[in-house]
mmCIF file of C-alpha atoms and ligand atoms in Angstrom:
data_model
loop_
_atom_site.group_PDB
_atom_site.id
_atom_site.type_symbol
_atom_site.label_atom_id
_atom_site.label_comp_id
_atom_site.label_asym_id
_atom_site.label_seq_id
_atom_site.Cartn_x
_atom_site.Cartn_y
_atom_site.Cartn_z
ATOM 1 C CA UNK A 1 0.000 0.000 0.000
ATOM 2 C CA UNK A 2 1.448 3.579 -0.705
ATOM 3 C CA UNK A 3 2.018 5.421 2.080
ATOM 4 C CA UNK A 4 0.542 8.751 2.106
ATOM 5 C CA UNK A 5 2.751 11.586 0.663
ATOM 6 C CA UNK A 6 4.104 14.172 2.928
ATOM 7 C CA UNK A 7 4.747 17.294 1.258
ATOM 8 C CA UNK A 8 6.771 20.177 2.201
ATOM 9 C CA UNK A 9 4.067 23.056 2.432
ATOM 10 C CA UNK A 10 0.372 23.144 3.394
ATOM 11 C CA UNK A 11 -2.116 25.820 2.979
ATOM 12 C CA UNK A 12 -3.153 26.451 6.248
ATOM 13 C CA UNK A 13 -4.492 29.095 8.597
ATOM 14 C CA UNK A 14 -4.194 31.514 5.361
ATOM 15 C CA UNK A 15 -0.579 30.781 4.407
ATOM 16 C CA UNK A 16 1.656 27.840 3.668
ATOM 17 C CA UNK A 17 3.315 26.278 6.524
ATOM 18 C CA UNK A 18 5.332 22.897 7.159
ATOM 19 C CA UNK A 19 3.391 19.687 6.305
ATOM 20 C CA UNK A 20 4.573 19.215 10.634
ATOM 21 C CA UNK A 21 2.835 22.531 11.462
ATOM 22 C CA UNK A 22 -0.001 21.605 9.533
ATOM 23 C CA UNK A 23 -2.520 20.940 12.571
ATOM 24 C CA UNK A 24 -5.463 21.635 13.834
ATOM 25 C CA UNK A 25 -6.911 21.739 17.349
ATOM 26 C CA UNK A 26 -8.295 18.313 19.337
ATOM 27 C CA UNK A 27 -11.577 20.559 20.515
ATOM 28 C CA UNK A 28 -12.243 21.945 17.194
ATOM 29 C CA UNK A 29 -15.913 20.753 15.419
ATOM 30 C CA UNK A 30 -13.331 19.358 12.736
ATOM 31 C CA UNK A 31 -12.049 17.077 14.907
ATOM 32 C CA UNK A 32 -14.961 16.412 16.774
ATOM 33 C CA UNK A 33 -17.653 15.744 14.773
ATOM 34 C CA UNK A 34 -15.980 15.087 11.563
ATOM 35 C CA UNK A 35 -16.785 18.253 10.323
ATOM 36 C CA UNK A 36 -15.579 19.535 7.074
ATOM 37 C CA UNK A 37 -16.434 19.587 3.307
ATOM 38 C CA UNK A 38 -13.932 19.503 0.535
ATOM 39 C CA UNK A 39 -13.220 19.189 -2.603
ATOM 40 C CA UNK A 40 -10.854 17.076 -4.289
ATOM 41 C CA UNK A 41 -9.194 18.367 -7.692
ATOM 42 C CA UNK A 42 -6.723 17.580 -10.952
ATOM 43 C CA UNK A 43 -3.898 19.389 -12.358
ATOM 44 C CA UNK A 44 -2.089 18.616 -15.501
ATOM 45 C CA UNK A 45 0.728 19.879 -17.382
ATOM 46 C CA UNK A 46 -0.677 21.072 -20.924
ATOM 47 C CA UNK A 47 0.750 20.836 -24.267
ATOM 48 C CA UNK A 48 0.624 25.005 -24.000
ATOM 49 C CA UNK A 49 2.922 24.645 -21.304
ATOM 50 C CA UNK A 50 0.617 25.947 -18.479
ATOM 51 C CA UNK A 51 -0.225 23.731 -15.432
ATOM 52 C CA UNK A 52 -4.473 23.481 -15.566
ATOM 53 C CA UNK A 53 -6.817 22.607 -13.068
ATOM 54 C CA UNK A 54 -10.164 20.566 -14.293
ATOM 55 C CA UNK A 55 -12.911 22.149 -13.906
ATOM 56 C CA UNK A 56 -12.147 24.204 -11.110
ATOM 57 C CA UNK A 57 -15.099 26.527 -11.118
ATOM 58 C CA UNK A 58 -17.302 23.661 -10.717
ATOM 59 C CA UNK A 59 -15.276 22.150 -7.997
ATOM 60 C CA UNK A 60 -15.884 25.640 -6.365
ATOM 61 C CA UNK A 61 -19.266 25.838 -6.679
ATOM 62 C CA UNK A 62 -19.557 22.436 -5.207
ATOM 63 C CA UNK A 63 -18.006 23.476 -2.175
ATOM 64 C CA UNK A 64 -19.665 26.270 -1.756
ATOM 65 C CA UNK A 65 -23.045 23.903 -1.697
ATOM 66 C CA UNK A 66 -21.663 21.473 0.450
ATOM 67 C CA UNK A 67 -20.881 24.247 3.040
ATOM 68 C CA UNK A 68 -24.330 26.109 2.386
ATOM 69 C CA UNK A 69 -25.795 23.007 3.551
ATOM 70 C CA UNK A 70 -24.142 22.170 6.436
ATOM 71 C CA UNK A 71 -24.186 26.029 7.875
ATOM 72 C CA UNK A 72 -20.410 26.419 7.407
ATOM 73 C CA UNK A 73 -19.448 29.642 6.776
ATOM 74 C CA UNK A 74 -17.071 30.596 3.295
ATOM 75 C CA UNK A 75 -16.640 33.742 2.352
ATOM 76 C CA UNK A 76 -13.903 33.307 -0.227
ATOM 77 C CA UNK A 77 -14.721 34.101 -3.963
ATOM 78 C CA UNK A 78 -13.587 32.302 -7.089
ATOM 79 C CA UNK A 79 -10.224 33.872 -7.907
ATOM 80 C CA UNK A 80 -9.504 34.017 -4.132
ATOM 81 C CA UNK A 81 -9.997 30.173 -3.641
ATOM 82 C CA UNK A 82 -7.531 30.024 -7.261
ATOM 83 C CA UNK A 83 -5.175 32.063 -5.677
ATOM 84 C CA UNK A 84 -4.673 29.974 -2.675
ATOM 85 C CA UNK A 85 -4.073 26.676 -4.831
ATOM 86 C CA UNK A 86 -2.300 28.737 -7.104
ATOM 87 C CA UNK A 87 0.312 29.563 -4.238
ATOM 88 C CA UNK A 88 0.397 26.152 -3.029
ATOM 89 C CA UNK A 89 0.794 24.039 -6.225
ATOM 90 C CA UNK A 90 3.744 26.540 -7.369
ATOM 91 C CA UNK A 91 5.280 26.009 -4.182
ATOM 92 C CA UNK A 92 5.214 22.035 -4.590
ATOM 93 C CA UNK A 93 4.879 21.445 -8.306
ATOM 94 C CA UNK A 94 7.549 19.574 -10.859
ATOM 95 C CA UNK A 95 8.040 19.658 -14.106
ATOM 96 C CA UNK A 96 6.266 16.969 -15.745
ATOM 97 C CA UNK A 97 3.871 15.556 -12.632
ATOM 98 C CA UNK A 98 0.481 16.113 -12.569
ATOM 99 C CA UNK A 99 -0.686 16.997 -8.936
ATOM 100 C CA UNK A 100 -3.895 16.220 -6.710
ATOM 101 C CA UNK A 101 -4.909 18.657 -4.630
ATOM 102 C CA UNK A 102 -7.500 18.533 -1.373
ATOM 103 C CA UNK A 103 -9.283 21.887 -0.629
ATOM 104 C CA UNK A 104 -10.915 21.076 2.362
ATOM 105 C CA UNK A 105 -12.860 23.652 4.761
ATOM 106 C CA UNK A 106 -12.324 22.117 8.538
ATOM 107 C CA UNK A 107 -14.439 24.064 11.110
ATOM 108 C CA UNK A 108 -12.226 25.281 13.472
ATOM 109 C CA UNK A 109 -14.360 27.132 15.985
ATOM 110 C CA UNK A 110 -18.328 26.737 17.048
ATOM 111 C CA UNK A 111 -20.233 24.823 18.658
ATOM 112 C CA UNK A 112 -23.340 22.877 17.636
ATOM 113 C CA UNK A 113 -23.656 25.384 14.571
ATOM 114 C CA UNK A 114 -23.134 28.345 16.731
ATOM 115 C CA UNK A 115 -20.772 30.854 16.099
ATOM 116 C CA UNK A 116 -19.200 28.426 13.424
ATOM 117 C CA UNK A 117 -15.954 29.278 11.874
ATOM 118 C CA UNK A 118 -14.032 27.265 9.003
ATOM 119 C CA UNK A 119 -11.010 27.116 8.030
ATOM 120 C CA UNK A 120 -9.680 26.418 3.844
ATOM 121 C CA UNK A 121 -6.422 23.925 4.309
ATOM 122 C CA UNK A 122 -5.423 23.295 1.323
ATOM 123 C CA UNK A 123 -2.653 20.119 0.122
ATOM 124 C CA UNK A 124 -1.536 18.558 -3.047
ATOM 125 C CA UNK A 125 0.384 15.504 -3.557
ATOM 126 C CA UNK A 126 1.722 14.053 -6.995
ATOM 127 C CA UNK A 127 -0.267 11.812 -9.065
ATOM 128 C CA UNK A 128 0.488 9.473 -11.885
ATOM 129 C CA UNK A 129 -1.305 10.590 -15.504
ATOM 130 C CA UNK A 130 -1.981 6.841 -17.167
ATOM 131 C CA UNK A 131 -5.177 5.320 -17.825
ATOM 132 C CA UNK A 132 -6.147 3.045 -14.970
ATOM 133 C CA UNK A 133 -6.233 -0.454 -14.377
ATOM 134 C CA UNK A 134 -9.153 -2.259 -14.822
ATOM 135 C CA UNK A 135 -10.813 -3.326 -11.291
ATOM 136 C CA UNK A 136 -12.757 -5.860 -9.537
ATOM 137 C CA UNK A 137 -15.923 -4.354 -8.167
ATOM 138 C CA UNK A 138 -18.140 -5.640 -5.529
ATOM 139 C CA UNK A 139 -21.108 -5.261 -4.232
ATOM 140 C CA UNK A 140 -20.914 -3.614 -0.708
ATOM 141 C CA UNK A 141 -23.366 -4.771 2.086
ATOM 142 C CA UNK A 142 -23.441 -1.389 3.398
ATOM 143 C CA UNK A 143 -25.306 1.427 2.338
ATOM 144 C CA UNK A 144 -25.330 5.387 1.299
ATOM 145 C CA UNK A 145 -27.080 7.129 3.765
ATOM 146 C CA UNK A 146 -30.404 8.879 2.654
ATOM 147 C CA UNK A 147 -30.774 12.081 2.498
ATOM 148 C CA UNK A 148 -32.496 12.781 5.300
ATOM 149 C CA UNK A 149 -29.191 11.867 7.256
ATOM 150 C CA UNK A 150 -25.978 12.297 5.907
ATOM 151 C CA UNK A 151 -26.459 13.789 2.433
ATOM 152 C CA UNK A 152 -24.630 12.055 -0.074
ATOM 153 C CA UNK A 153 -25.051 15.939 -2.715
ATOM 154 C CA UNK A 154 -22.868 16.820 0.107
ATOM 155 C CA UNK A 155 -19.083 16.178 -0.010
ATOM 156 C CA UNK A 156 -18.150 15.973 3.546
ATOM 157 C CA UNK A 157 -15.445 14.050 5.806
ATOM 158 C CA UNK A 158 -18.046 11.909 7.625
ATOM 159 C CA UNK A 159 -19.762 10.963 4.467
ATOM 160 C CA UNK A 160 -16.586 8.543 3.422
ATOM 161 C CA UNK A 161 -16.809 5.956 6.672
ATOM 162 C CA UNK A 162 -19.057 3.904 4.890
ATOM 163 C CA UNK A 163 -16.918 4.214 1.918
ATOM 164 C CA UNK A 164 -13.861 2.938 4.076
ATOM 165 C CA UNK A 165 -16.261 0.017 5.627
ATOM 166 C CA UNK A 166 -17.130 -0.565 2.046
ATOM 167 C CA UNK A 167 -13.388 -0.988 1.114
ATOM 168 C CA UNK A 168 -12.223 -3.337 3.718
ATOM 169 C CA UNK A 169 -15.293 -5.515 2.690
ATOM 170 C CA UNK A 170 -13.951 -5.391 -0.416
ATOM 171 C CA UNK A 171 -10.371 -5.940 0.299
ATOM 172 C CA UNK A 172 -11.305 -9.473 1.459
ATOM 173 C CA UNK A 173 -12.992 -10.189 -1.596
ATOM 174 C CA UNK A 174 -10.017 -9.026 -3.690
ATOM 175 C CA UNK A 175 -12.061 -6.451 -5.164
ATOM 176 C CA UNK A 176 -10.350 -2.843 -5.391
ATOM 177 C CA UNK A 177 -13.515 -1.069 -5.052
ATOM 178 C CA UNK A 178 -17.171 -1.500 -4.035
ATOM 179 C CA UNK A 179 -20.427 -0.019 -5.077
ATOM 180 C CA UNK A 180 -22.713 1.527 -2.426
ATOM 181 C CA UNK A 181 -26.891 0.832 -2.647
ATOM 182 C CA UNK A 182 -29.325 3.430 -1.238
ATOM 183 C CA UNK A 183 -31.995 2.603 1.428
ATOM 184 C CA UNK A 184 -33.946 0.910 -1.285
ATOM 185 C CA UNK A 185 -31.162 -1.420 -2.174
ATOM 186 C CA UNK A 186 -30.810 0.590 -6.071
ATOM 187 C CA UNK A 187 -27.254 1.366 -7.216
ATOM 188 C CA UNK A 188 -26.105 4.553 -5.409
ATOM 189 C CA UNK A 189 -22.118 5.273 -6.319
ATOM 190 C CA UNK A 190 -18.404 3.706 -5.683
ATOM 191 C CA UNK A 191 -16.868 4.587 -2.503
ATOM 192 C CA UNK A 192 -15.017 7.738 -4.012
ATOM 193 C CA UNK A 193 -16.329 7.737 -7.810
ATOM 194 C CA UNK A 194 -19.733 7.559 -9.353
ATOM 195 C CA UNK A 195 -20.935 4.617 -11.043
ATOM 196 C CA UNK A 196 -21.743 3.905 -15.061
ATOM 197 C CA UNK A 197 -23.088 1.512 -16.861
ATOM 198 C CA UNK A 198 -23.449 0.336 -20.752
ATOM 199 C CA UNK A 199 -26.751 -1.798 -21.508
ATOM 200 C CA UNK A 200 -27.289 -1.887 -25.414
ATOM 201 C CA UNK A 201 -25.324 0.639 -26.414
ATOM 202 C CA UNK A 202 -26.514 3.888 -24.133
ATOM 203 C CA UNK A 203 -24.423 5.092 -20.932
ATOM 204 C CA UNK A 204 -26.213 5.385 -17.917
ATOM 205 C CA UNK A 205 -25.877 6.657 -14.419
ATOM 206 C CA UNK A 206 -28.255 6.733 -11.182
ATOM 207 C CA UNK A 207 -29.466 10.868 -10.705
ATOM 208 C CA UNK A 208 -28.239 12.201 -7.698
ATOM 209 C CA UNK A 209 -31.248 11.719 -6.096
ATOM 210 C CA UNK A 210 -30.327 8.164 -6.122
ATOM 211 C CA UNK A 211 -27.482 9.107 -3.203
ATOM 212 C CA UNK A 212 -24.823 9.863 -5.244
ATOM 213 C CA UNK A 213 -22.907 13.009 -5.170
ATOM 214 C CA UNK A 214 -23.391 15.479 -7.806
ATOM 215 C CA UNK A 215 -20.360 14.136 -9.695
ATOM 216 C CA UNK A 216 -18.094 16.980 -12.515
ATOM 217 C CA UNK A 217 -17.054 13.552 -14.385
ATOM 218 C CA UNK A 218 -20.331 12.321 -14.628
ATOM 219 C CA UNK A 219 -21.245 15.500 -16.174
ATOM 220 C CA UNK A 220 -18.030 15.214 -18.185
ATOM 221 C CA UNK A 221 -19.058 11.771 -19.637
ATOM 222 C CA UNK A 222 -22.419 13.080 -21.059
ATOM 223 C CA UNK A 223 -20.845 15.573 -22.554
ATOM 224 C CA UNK A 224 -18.085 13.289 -24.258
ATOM 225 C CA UNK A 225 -20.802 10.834 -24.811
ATOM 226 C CA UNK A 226 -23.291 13.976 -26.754
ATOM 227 C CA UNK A 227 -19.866 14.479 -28.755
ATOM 228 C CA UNK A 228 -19.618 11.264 -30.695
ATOM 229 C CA UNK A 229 -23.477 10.804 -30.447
ATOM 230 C CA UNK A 230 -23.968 7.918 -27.440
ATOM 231 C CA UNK A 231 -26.739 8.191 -25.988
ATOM 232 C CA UNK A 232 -26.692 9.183 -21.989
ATOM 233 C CA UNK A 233 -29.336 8.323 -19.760
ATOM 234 C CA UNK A 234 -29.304 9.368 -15.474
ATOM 235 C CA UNK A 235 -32.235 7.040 -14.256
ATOM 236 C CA UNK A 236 -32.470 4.248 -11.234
ATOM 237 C CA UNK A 237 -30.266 1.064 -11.291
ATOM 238 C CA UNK A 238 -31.190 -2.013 -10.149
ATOM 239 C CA UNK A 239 -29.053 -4.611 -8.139
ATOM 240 C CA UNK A 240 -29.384 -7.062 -10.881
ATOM 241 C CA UNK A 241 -28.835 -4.174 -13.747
ATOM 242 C CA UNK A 242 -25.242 -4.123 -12.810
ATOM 243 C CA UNK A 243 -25.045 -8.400 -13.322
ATOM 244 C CA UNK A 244 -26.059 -8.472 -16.650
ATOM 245 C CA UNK A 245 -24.697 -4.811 -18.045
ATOM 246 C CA UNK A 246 -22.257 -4.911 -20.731
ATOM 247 C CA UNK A 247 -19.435 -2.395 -19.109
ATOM 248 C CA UNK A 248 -19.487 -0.783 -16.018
ATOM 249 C CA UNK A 249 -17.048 1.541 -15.061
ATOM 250 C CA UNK A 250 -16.500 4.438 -11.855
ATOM 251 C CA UNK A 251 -16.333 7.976 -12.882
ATOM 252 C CA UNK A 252 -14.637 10.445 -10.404
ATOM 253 C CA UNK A 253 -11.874 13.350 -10.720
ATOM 254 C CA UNK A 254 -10.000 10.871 -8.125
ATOM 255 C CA UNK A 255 -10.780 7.966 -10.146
ATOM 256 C CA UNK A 256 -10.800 9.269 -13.634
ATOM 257 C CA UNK A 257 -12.641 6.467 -15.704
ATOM 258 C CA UNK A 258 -11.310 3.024 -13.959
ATOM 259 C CA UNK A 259 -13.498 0.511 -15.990
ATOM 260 C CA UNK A 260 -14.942 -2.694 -14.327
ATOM 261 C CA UNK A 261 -13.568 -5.797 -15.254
ATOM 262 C CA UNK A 262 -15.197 -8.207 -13.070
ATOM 263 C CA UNK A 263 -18.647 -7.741 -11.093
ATOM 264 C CA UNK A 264 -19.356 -9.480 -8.329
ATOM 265 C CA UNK A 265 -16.987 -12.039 -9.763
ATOM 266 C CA UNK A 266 -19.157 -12.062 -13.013
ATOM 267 C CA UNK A 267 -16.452 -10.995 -15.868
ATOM 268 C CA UNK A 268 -17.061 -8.096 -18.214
ATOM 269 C CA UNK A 269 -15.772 -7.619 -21.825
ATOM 270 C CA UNK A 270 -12.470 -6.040 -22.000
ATOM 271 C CA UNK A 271 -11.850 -3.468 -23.238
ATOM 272 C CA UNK A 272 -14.695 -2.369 -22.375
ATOM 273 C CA UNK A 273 -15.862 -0.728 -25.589
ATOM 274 C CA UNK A 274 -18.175 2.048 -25.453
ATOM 275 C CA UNK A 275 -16.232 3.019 -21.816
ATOM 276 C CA UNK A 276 -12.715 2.846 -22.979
ATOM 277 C CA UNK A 277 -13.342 4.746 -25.768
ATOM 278 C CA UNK A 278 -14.716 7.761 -23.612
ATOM 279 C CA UNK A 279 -12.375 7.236 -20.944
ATOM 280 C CA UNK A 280 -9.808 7.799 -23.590
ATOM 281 C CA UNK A 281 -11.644 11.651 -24.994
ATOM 282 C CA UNK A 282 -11.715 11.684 -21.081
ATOM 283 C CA UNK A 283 -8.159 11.945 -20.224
ATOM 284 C CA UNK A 284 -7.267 13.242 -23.448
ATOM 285 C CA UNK A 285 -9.244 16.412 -22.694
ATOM 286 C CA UNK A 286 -8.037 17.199 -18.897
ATOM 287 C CA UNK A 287 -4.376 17.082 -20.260
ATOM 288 C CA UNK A 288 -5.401 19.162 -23.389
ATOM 289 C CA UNK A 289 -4.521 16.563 -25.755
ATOM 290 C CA UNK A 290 -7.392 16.645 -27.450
ATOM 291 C CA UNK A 291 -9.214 19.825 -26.249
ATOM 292 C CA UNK A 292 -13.593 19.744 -25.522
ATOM 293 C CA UNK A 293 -15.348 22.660 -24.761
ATOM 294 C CA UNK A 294 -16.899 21.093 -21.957
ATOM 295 C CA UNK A 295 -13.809 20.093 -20.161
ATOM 296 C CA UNK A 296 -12.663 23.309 -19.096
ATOM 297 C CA UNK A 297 -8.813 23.989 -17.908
ATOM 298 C CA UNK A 298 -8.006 26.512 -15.657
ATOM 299 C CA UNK A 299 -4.136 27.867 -16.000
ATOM 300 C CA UNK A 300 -2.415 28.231 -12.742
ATOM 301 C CA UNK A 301 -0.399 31.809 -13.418
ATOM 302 C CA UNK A 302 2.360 30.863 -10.644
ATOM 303 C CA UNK A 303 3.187 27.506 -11.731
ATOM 304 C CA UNK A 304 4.320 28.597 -15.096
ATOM 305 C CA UNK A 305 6.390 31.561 -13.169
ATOM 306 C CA UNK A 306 8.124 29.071 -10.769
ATOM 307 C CA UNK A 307 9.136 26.753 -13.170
ATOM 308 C CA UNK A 308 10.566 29.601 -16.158
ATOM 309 C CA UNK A 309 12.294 30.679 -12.905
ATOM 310 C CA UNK A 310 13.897 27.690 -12.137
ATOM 311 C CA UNK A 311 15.190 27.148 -15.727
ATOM 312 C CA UNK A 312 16.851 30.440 -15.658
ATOM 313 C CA UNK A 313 18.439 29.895 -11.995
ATOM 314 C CA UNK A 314 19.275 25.803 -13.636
ATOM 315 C CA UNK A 315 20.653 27.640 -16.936
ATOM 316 C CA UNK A 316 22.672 29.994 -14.226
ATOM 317 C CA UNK A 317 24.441 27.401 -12.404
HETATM 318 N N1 PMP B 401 -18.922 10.190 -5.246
HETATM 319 C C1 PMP B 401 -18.032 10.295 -4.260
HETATM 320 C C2 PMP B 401 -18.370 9.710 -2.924
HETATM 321 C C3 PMP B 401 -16.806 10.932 -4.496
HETATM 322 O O1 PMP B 401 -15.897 11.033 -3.524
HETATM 323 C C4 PMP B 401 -16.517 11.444 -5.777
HETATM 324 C C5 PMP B 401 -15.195 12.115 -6.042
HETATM 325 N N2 PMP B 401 -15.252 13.487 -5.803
HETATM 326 C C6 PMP B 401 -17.489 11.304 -6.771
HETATM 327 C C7 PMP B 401 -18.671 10.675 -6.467
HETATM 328 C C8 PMP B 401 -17.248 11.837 -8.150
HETATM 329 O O2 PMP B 401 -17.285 13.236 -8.140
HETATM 330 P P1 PMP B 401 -16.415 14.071 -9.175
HETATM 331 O O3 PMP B 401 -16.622 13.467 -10.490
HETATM 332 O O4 PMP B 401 -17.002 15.440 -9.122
HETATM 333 O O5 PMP B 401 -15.018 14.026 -8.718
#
């Protein structure tokens, strides 16, 4: 298992300190109750030579939902929130290496939704770029919570324990990851993805209202799928929908598109055709490859500084 990366800097406390001095109180709501809501986002280098996020108005947006529901307090605006990652990823970045970065909003101070205060931390850790392996998937015996509870539309700490349950389940069935059902046993999402599937020829994905989060890739797929004129359907999914599909595959900014090759032990074709092919536009168009208007890349200006400034001081010495 890879251990987890510790970088040199962390956004924190509204500026970068050590990845040690990166902490936050034992009495704070954060710690707690689990309280925070994040988002988790992509960078790649691009063929232009600037270093893009995916989508990162949307990832925005999302967080500023999660935290409107939950009574958390953020007061940042879109090219604030930019700036901050901006800072951080020029701080950590290398040429070449696409990064991952957590924007998470911990709340720091309150009590029972009084007087609540949060806190953006921001990290970012190196990723690989390839196409993923193909993955066992299971079935997980435990569930998404309904909405009523713990809101899957909202992307909070707590709401991943039952994804971790889910994965040790998993684990023991050699299966990488696991699919959650709602209340009313229906296909919900992965652990950390959403979930589609190919019957006849059209894509299709359980609606949020389903309890899955309101997934950017999803929306990505349709839109990749509208391109070359598959037809993309968001409706319920049985159980027994997922045994007899034709691909399945999870769809996350995390994940990218990691298609299914076995369910439930019950192989799938590989390659997958209909999936591979769009998980292919997929990656294509977050690295600017092969450019969509959909997909929609957000330079980093600092990045591109930091690293013409390191080629001079290299060129220097
Ligand atoms: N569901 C869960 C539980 C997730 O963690 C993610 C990853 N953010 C997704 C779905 C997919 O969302 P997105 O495509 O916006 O990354």
């Amino acid at each position: 298992m890879a251990k987890l990366q510790q970088p040199k800097f962390v956004y924190i406390g509204g500026k970068l300190r050590s990845w040690e001095e990166a902490v936050l109180h034992v009495g704070c709501e954060a710690a707690t109750r689990g309280l925070s809501v994040f988002e988790g986002l992509r960078g790649y280098w691009q063929p232009d030579g600037n270093f893009s996020i995916v989508m990162l108005r949307q990832h925005y947006d999302r967080l500023c939902r999660s935290a409107r529901i939950l009574h958390i307090p953020f007061a940042m605006d879109f090219e604030e929130y930019k700036a901050v990652i901006d800072e951080l990823i020029a701080a950590l970045i290398q040429p070449g290496i696409a990064m991952w970065s957590r924007t998470t909003l911990f709340v720091t101070e309150g009590h029972w939704g009084e007087d609540t205060v949060a806190d953006l931390v921001v990290t970012a850790y190196n990723i690989g770029d390839e196409t993923p392996a193909p993955i066992n998937l299971g079935v997980s015996t435990w569930r998404r919570s309904p909405d009523v509870s713990l809101p899957a539309r909202v992307k909070s700490g707590t709401n991943y324990q039952v994804g971790r349950l889910a994965r040790i389940e998993g684990r023991a069935q050699g299966c990488q990851d696991m699919v959650l059902l709602n209340d009313a046993g229906r296909v919900a999402e992965g652990t950390g993805s959403c979930l589609v599937m190919v019957r006849n020829g059209i894509i299709y994905t359980p609606p949020a209202s389903e309890g899955a989060l309101e997934s950017i890739t999803v929306d990505i797929v349709e839109a990749l799928a509208g391109s070359v004129g598959i037809d993309f359907v968001r409706r319920p999914i049985d159980r027994t929908e997922l045994l007899i599909a034709d691909e399945i595959a999870l769809c996350g900014t995390l994940a990218d598109i990691t298609i299914a090759k076995t369910i439930e032990r019950h192989p799938l074709e590989q390659p997958a055709p209909i999936l591979s092919r769009i998980a292919s536009a997929y990656l294509k168009a977050c690295k600017g490859i092969e450019p969509h208007p959909f997909v929609e890349l957000v330079p980093l200006p600092s990045c591109v500084q930091r690293q013409a400034e390191r080629k001079k001081a290299g060129a220097k010495s």
